[in-house]
Amino acid sequence: MADDSEAGTGRVMLAFGDHAVDLGAAKQSGALDVDVDAGLFRAGSLNPLLAEGRPTWQAVRQAARAMLEGPAAVPAGVLVPRSGLPMRLPVEIGDYVDGYGGIHHAVNMARLLRPGTEPLAPNWRRMPVAYHGRAGTVAVSGQPVVRPAGQVLVDGHPRLAPTTRLDFELEVGFVVGSGNASGQPVAADDAAGHIFGLVLLNDWSARDVQAFESQPLGPFLGKSFATSISAWVVTLDALALYMVPGLPARQDPAPARYLRARGPWIPALHLEVLVSTSAMRGAGRAPAVVSRVAFAEAMYWSMAQQLAHATVNGASTRPGDLFGSGTASGPDPKSQGGSLAELTRGGTEPIELPGGERRWFLEDGDTVVLRGWCGEDGDRSTVALGEVVGTVAPATTAPHPDPRP
Ligand code: CA
């Protein structure tokens, strides 16, 4: 979704290599042969297009392909370079749910927070647990993230202060295209008719705020200040070749009937986390890869199961609703952790960055980049989820002079 501030709306774009098709311009020129209202491509978000349903999404994609591969020249102004294109939040998000479906992340965090106890609660293998996040603070890639404040424990006493344990979480989100009506749950096998596509998602987390507040409820302020997503939504159709059964095919115990989905539902994504600091950028250093994760080896629960579970009680969903996968981590927390909490063993063993800097948690000026793609390097059919980027801006709340919050 490109921004069109002149018109006060957005322009729906279809990525094609390092160019993008301006679908509104293509429709207006007559080159895009598809029977849909051109207003869908000049809206403030993808939501009106999402509400049309899967047959329309597929028809648009096929018409764009026919236009690009056909004999006629693509009209001027239809194909535009992606670099420098001003992007806006692609969807208007009514509801945002974040899951906890990564098995290594769940085990790693339990070992850090509750050492010596059984890492997975009895419900964890029975249902894809999740919490409702704050839809209004989901931001598009590139927006800065202001260091949040909250009640944290300082020498055992609660104090309102900027977080000193700011973290990222490497996640993949899915966007609901067609919602479901109240009282009509989505069957796991019908999820493809409801899910439009995927984004990369960074669930920024203030670990000190989260640790003190989440007893017994939460997460709340430790998470609600910001969530970043990539600007492009990659459709399920574009990912079809790369879906694998993954861990959901080997779930033990077998999940409840409503959570059983036929077919492969895990995208075989390669994920990376990169960090660059102000000093690194000043010295001309490239961002450093701090973690590499195979999504298919990280996720115990699939998005089809997440959607089936979220609606089994009859709850409705709407076009543009966003669901996060939960943090994706591999088995080795030191090199495959999807968060700094894992990479630094709870902030006790820093990561080393090029130039000699060390990080336990994020400092002001640090930039976090999440990247994801399917297919091997050099594979011409590679499908990229692009990246989601965010830089930490200094806190706007000073530590309160009174130690009592
Ligand atoms: Ca999360």
Coordinates of C-alpha atoms and ligand atoms in Angstrom, one line a residue:
M1 CA 0.0 0.0 0.0
A2 CA 1.7 3.1 -1.2
D3 CA 0.9 6.5 0.4
D4 CA -0.7 9.1 -1.8
S5 CA -0.8 12.2 0.4
E6 CA -1.8 14.4 -2.5
A7 CA -5.1 12.5 -2.9
G8 CA -5.3 11.8 0.9
T9 CA -5.6 8.1 0.2
G10 CA -3.3 5.2 -0.7
R11 CA -2.5 3.4 -3.9
V12 CA -2.8 -0.4 -3.9
M13 CA 0.3 -1.8 -5.4
L14 CA 1.3 -5.3 -6.5
A15 CA 5.0 -6.0 -6.1
F16 CA 6.8 -7.4 -9.1
G17 CA 10.5 -7.8 -8.6
D18 CA 12.0 -4.4 -7.7
H19 CA 9.0 -2.7 -9.4
A20 CA 5.3 -2.4 -8.4
V21 CA 2.1 -2.3 -10.4
D22 CA -0.1 0.6 -9.6
L23 CA -3.4 -1.3 -9.8
G24 CA -5.5 1.8 -9.9
A25 CA -3.5 3.3 -12.9
A26 CA -3.6 -0.1 -14.6
K27 CA -7.3 -0.4 -14.2
Q28 CA -7.9 3.2 -15.4
S29 CA -5.8 2.7 -18.5
G30 CA -7.7 -0.4 -19.4
A31 CA -4.6 -2.6 -19.3
L32 CA -5.8 -4.5 -16.2
D33 CA -8.7 -6.6 -17.4
V34 CA -10.6 -7.4 -14.3
D35 CA -14.2 -6.7 -13.4
V36 CA -13.8 -4.8 -10.1
D37 CA -14.6 -1.3 -8.9
A38 CA -11.5 0.9 -9.5
G39 CA -12.2 2.5 -6.1
L40 CA -10.8 -0.6 -4.4
F41 CA -7.3 0.5 -5.6
R42 CA -7.6 4.1 -4.4
A43 CA -8.7 3.5 -0.8
G44 CA -7.1 4.4 2.5
S45 CA -6.1 0.8 3.1
L46 CA -6.4 -2.7 1.6
N47 CA -9.6 -3.3 3.6
P48 CA -12.2 -2.7 0.8
L49 CA -10.3 -5.1 -1.4
L50 CA -10.0 -7.6 1.4
A51 CA -13.7 -7.6 2.0
E52 CA -14.3 -8.7 -1.7
G53 CA -13.0 -12.2 -0.9
R54 CA -10.6 -14.7 -2.3
P55 CA -12.0 -15.0 -5.9
T56 CA -11.5 -11.2 -6.4
W57 CA -8.0 -11.3 -4.9
Q58 CA -7.1 -14.2 -7.3
A59 CA -8.7 -12.5 -10.3
V60 CA -6.7 -9.3 -9.7
R61 CA -3.5 -11.2 -9.4
Q62 CA -4.2 -13.2 -12.5
A63 CA -5.2 -10.1 -14.5
A64 CA -2.0 -8.3 -13.4
R65 CA 0.1 -11.3 -14.5
A66 CA -1.7 -11.4 -17.9
M67 CA -1.0 -7.7 -18.3
L68 CA 2.7 -8.0 -17.4
E69 CA 3.3 -11.2 -19.5
G70 CA 1.0 -10.2 -22.4
P71 CA 2.2 -8.8 -25.8
A72 CA 1.0 -5.2 -25.2
A73 CA 3.3 -2.7 -23.7
V74 CA 2.5 -1.8 -20.1
P75 CA 1.1 1.8 -20.1
A76 CA 3.3 4.6 -18.7
G77 CA 2.9 5.2 -15.0
V78 CA 1.6 1.7 -14.3
L79 CA 4.9 0.1 -13.4
V80 CA 6.9 2.1 -10.8
P81 CA 10.2 1.5 -9.0
R82 CA 9.6 0.2 -5.5
S83 CA 12.6 2.0 -4.1
G84 CA 11.7 5.3 -2.5
L85 CA 8.0 4.6 -2.8
P86 CA 6.3 6.1 0.2
M87 CA 4.5 3.4 2.1
R88 CA 1.6 3.4 4.5
L89 CA 0.2 0.9 6.9
P90 CA -1.4 -1.6 4.5
V91 CA -4.5 -2.5 6.5
E92 CA -6.8 -0.8 8.9
I93 CA -6.5 -3.1 11.8
G94 CA -9.6 -3.6 13.9
D95 CA -8.3 -6.3 16.2
Y96 CA -4.8 -7.6 16.8
V97 CA -4.1 -10.9 18.5
D98 CA -0.6 -12.1 19.2
G99 CA 0.0 -15.9 19.6
Y100 CA 2.7 -17.9 21.4
G101 CA 3.0 -20.8 19.0
G102 CA 6.8 -21.1 18.8
I103 CA 7.8 -24.1 20.8
H104 CA 11.5 -23.2 21.3
H105 CA 10.6 -19.7 22.3
A106 CA 8.1 -20.9 24.8
V107 CA 10.6 -23.4 26.3
N108 CA 13.5 -20.8 26.3
M109 CA 11.4 -18.2 28.1
A110 CA 10.1 -20.6 30.7
R111 CA 13.7 -21.7 31.5
L112 CA 14.7 -18.1 31.9
L113 CA 11.7 -17.0 34.0
R114 CA 10.8 -20.3 35.9
P115 CA 14.0 -22.4 36.0
G116 CA 13.6 -25.9 37.2
T117 CA 9.9 -26.2 36.4
E118 CA 8.0 -27.9 33.6
P119 CA 8.5 -25.4 30.8
L120 CA 5.2 -25.8 29.0
A121 CA 1.9 -25.3 30.9
P122 CA -0.7 -28.1 30.5
N123 CA -2.7 -26.0 28.0
W124 CA 0.2 -25.2 25.7
R125 CA 0.0 -28.3 23.5
R126 CA -3.8 -28.3 23.6
M127 CA -4.5 -24.9 22.1
P128 CA -2.7 -22.0 20.4
V129 CA -2.7 -19.6 23.4
A130 CA -2.6 -15.9 22.6
Y131 CA -3.4 -12.4 24.0
H132 CA -5.3 -9.5 22.5
G133 CA -2.8 -6.7 21.6
R134 CA -3.3 -3.0 20.9
A135 CA -4.4 -2.6 17.2
G136 CA -4.0 1.2 17.3
T137 CA -0.3 1.1 17.9
V138 CA 0.6 -1.2 15.1
A139 CA 2.9 0.8 12.8
V140 CA 4.3 0.3 9.3
S141 CA 8.0 -0.5 8.8
G142 CA 10.2 2.6 9.2
Q143 CA 8.3 4.3 12.0
P144 CA 10.5 5.0 15.0
V145 CA 9.8 3.3 18.3
V146 CA 9.9 5.6 21.3
R147 CA 11.4 3.9 24.3
P148 CA 8.4 3.2 26.6
A149 CA 8.0 3.9 30.3
G150 CA 6.2 1.9 32.8
Q151 CA 6.3 0.6 36.3
V152 CA 9.6 -1.3 36.8
L153 CA 11.3 -2.7 39.8
V154 CA 14.4 -0.8 40.9
D155 CA 16.2 -2.4 43.8
G156 CA 12.9 -4.2 44.5
H157 CA 10.7 -1.1 44.5
P158 CA 8.3 -0.2 41.8
R159 CA 9.2 2.9 40.0
L160 CA 7.8 4.7 36.9
A161 CA 10.8 4.8 34.5
P162 CA 11.8 4.3 30.9
T163 CA 12.4 0.6 30.2
T164 CA 16.0 -0.5 30.4
R165 CA 15.2 -3.9 28.9
L166 CA 13.7 -3.1 25.5
D167 CA 13.6 -6.1 23.2
F168 CA 12.3 -7.2 19.8
E169 CA 10.3 -10.3 18.9
L170 CA 10.7 -12.0 15.5
E171 CA 7.3 -12.9 14.2
V172 CA 5.2 -13.5 11.1
G173 CA 1.7 -12.1 11.1
F174 CA -1.3 -13.0 9.0
V175 CA -4.0 -10.6 7.8
V176 CA -7.7 -11.6 7.7
G177 CA -9.3 -11.0 4.4
S178 CA -12.8 -12.3 4.7
G179 CA -14.1 -12.1 8.2
N180 CA -16.6 -14.5 9.8
A181 CA -19.9 -13.7 11.4
S182 CA -20.6 -13.9 15.1
G183 CA -21.5 -17.5 16.0
Q184 CA -20.0 -19.0 12.9
P185 CA -16.5 -20.3 13.7
V186 CA -14.0 -20.7 10.9
A187 CA -13.1 -24.4 10.4
A188 CA -9.4 -25.0 10.2
D189 CA -9.8 -26.4 6.7
D190 CA -11.6 -23.3 5.6
A191 CA -8.9 -20.9 6.8
A192 CA -7.6 -20.3 3.2
G193 CA -10.9 -18.6 2.4
H194 CA -10.4 -16.1 5.2
I195 CA -6.6 -15.4 5.3
F196 CA -5.4 -12.9 2.8
G197 CA -1.7 -12.9 3.4
L198 CA 1.4 -12.6 5.6
V199 CA 3.6 -9.8 6.9
L200 CA 6.7 -9.7 9.0
L201 CA 6.0 -8.5 12.5
N202 CA 8.1 -7.1 15.3
D203 CA 6.4 -7.3 18.7
W204 CA 8.5 -4.8 20.6
S205 CA 8.6 -5.7 24.3
A206 CA 9.7 -4.0 27.5
R207 CA 10.8 -6.9 29.5
D208 CA 11.1 -5.2 32.9
V209 CA 7.6 -3.6 32.5
Q210 CA 6.2 -7.0 31.3
A211 CA 7.8 -8.9 34.2
F212 CA 6.3 -6.8 37.0
E213 CA 2.8 -6.3 35.5
S214 CA 2.1 -9.8 34.2
Q215 CA 1.1 -11.3 37.5
P216 CA -1.3 -12.9 36.7
L217 CA -2.7 -11.0 33.7
G218 CA -0.8 -9.6 30.8
P219 CA 0.9 -8.7 28.6
F220 CA -0.3 -5.1 28.7
L221 CA 1.9 -2.0 28.8
G222 CA 5.0 -4.2 28.3
K223 CA 3.8 -4.8 24.7
S224 CA 1.1 -2.2 23.8
F225 CA 3.4 0.8 23.0
A226 CA 4.4 -0.4 19.5
T227 CA 4.2 -3.3 17.0
S228 CA 5.8 -2.9 13.6
I229 CA 4.7 -4.7 10.4
S230 CA 6.2 -4.8 6.9
A231 CA 4.6 -2.6 4.3
W232 CA 3.8 -5.3 1.8
V233 CA 1.3 -8.1 2.5
V234 CA 2.4 -11.3 0.7
T235 CA -0.7 -13.3 -0.4
L236 CA -1.3 -16.9 0.5
D237 CA -1.4 -17.6 -3.3
A238 CA 2.1 -16.2 -3.8
L239 CA 3.3 -18.5 -1.0
A240 CA 1.4 -21.7 -2.1
L241 CA 4.6 -23.4 -3.4
Y242 CA 6.3 -23.0 -0.1
M243 CA 3.8 -24.3 2.4
V244 CA 5.0 -27.4 4.3
P245 CA 3.4 -29.5 7.0
G246 CA 6.0 -28.6 9.7
L247 CA 5.5 -29.4 13.3
P248 CA 1.7 -29.3 13.3
A249 CA 1.8 -32.6 11.4
R250 CA 3.5 -34.2 14.4
Q251 CA 1.5 -32.6 17.2
D252 CA 1.4 -34.9 20.3
P253 CA -1.1 -35.1 21.8
A254 CA -3.3 -34.9 18.8
P255 CA -5.2 -31.6 18.9
A256 CA -8.9 -31.3 19.4
R257 CA -11.0 -32.0 16.2
Y258 CA -11.7 -28.3 15.5
L259 CA -7.9 -27.7 15.4
R260 CA -7.1 -30.4 12.8
A261 CA -6.3 -28.9 9.4
R262 CA -5.5 -31.0 6.3
G263 CA -2.8 -29.8 4.0
P264 CA 0.4 -27.9 4.7
W265 CA 0.0 -24.7 6.6
I266 CA 3.5 -23.5 7.6
P267 CA 5.4 -21.3 5.1
A268 CA 9.0 -22.5 4.8
L269 CA 10.4 -19.0 5.6
H270 CA 14.0 -18.2 6.2
L271 CA 14.0 -15.4 8.8
E272 CA 16.8 -13.1 9.9
V273 CA 17.3 -10.4 12.6
L274 CA 19.8 -7.7 12.0
V275 CA 20.9 -5.0 14.3
S276 CA 22.8 -1.7 13.6
T277 CA 23.8 0.9 16.2
S278 CA 24.3 4.6 15.7
A279 CA 28.1 4.0 16.0
M280 CA 28.0 1.2 13.4
R281 CA 26.2 3.4 11.0
G282 CA 28.6 6.3 11.7
A283 CA 31.5 4.0 10.9
G284 CA 29.8 2.8 7.7
R285 CA 29.3 -0.7 9.0
A286 CA 26.5 -2.8 7.6
P287 CA 23.8 -4.1 10.0
A288 CA 24.9 -7.4 11.7
V289 CA 22.9 -10.6 11.6
V290 CA 22.2 -11.6 15.2
S291 CA 19.8 -14.5 14.6
R292 CA 18.7 -16.9 11.8
V293 CA 15.6 -18.9 12.2
A294 CA 13.8 -21.5 10.0
F295 CA 10.1 -20.6 10.6
A296 CA 9.0 -24.2 9.8
E297 CA 11.2 -25.6 12.6
A298 CA 10.0 -22.9 15.1
M299 CA 6.2 -23.0 15.0
Y300 CA 4.2 -25.7 16.7
W301 CA 0.9 -24.1 15.8
S302 CA -0.2 -22.9 12.3
M303 CA -2.2 -19.9 11.3
A304 CA -5.1 -22.1 10.3
Q305 CA -5.2 -23.5 13.8
Q306 CA -4.9 -20.0 15.3
L307 CA -7.9 -18.7 13.3
A308 CA -9.9 -21.8 14.1
H309 CA -9.2 -21.4 17.8
A310 CA -9.8 -17.7 17.9
T311 CA -13.3 -18.2 16.4
V312 CA -14.3 -21.5 18.0
N313 CA -16.2 -19.6 20.7
G314 CA -18.2 -17.8 18.1
A315 CA -16.2 -14.6 18.1
S316 CA -16.3 -12.7 14.7
T317 CA -13.4 -11.4 12.8
R318 CA -13.2 -8.6 10.2
P319 CA -11.2 -7.8 7.1
G320 CA -7.9 -6.3 8.3
D321 CA -7.7 -8.2 11.6
L322 CA -4.1 -9.0 12.4
F323 CA -2.7 -12.2 14.1
G324 CA 0.9 -12.6 15.2
S325 CA 2.5 -16.1 15.1
G326 CA 4.3 -15.6 18.4
T327 CA 8.1 -15.4 18.5
A328 CA 9.9 -17.7 16.1
S329 CA 13.1 -19.2 17.7
G330 CA 15.2 -22.2 16.7
P331 CA 16.5 -24.8 19.2
D332 CA 19.7 -22.9 19.9
P333 CA 18.8 -19.7 21.8
K334 CA 22.3 -18.2 21.3
S335 CA 22.2 -18.1 17.5
Q336 CA 18.5 -18.8 16.7
G337 CA 16.8 -16.8 19.4
G338 CA 13.9 -14.7 18.2
S339 CA 14.4 -12.1 20.9
L340 CA 17.3 -10.5 22.8
A341 CA 16.0 -12.1 26.0
E342 CA 16.9 -15.5 24.5
L343 CA 20.1 -14.4 22.6
T344 CA 21.5 -12.9 25.8
R345 CA 20.1 -15.4 28.3
G346 CA 17.8 -13.0 30.0
G347 CA 20.3 -10.1 29.7
T348 CA 23.2 -11.9 31.3
E349 CA 25.4 -12.7 28.3
P350 CA 25.7 -9.8 25.8
I351 CA 25.9 -10.2 22.1
E352 CA 28.9 -8.8 20.4
L353 CA 28.5 -6.4 17.5
P354 CA 31.0 -5.4 14.7
G355 CA 33.1 -2.6 16.1
G356 CA 33.2 -4.1 19.6
E357 CA 29.9 -2.8 21.0
R358 CA 27.9 -5.2 23.2
R359 CA 24.2 -5.4 23.7
W360 CA 22.1 -7.0 26.5
F361 CA 19.0 -5.1 25.4
L362 CA 18.3 -2.3 22.8
E363 CA 19.9 1.1 23.2
D364 CA 18.5 4.4 21.8
G365 CA 19.5 4.7 18.1
D366 CA 19.6 1.0 17.6
T367 CA 17.9 -0.2 14.4
V368 CA 16.3 -3.7 14.2
V369 CA 15.6 -5.2 10.8
L370 CA 13.6 -8.4 10.4
R371 CA 13.9 -10.1 7.0
G372 CA 12.1 -13.1 5.6
W373 CA 12.0 -15.0 2.3
C374 CA 11.1 -18.4 0.8
G375 CA 13.3 -20.3 -1.5
E376 CA 17.1 -20.5 -1.7
D377 CA 19.3 -17.7 -2.8
G378 CA 19.5 -17.5 -6.5
D379 CA 16.2 -19.3 -6.9
R380 CA 14.2 -17.2 -9.4
S381 CA 10.9 -18.2 -7.8
T382 CA 12.0 -16.8 -4.4
V383 CA 9.2 -15.0 -2.6
A384 CA 10.4 -12.3 -0.2
L385 CA 8.4 -10.9 2.7
G386 CA 10.6 -7.9 2.5
E387 CA 11.6 -6.4 5.8
V388 CA 10.3 -4.6 8.8
V389 CA 12.6 -1.9 10.2
G390 CA 12.4 0.2 13.4
T391 CA 14.8 2.5 15.2
V392 CA 14.6 3.1 18.9
A393 CA 14.0 6.8 19.8
P394 CA 14.8 8.2 23.3
A395 CA 12.1 8.1 25.9
T396 CA 9.8 11.0 26.3
T397 CA 9.1 10.2 30.0
A398 CA 11.9 11.1 32.4
P399 CA 12.4 8.8 35.4
H400 CA 10.1 10.1 38.1
P401 CA 12.0 11.9 40.8
D402 CA 9.7 10.4 43.4
P403 CA 10.6 6.7 43.7
R404 CA 6.9 5.9 44.3
P405 CA 4.9 5.6 41.1
Ligands
CA1 CA 4.9 -11.8 20.8

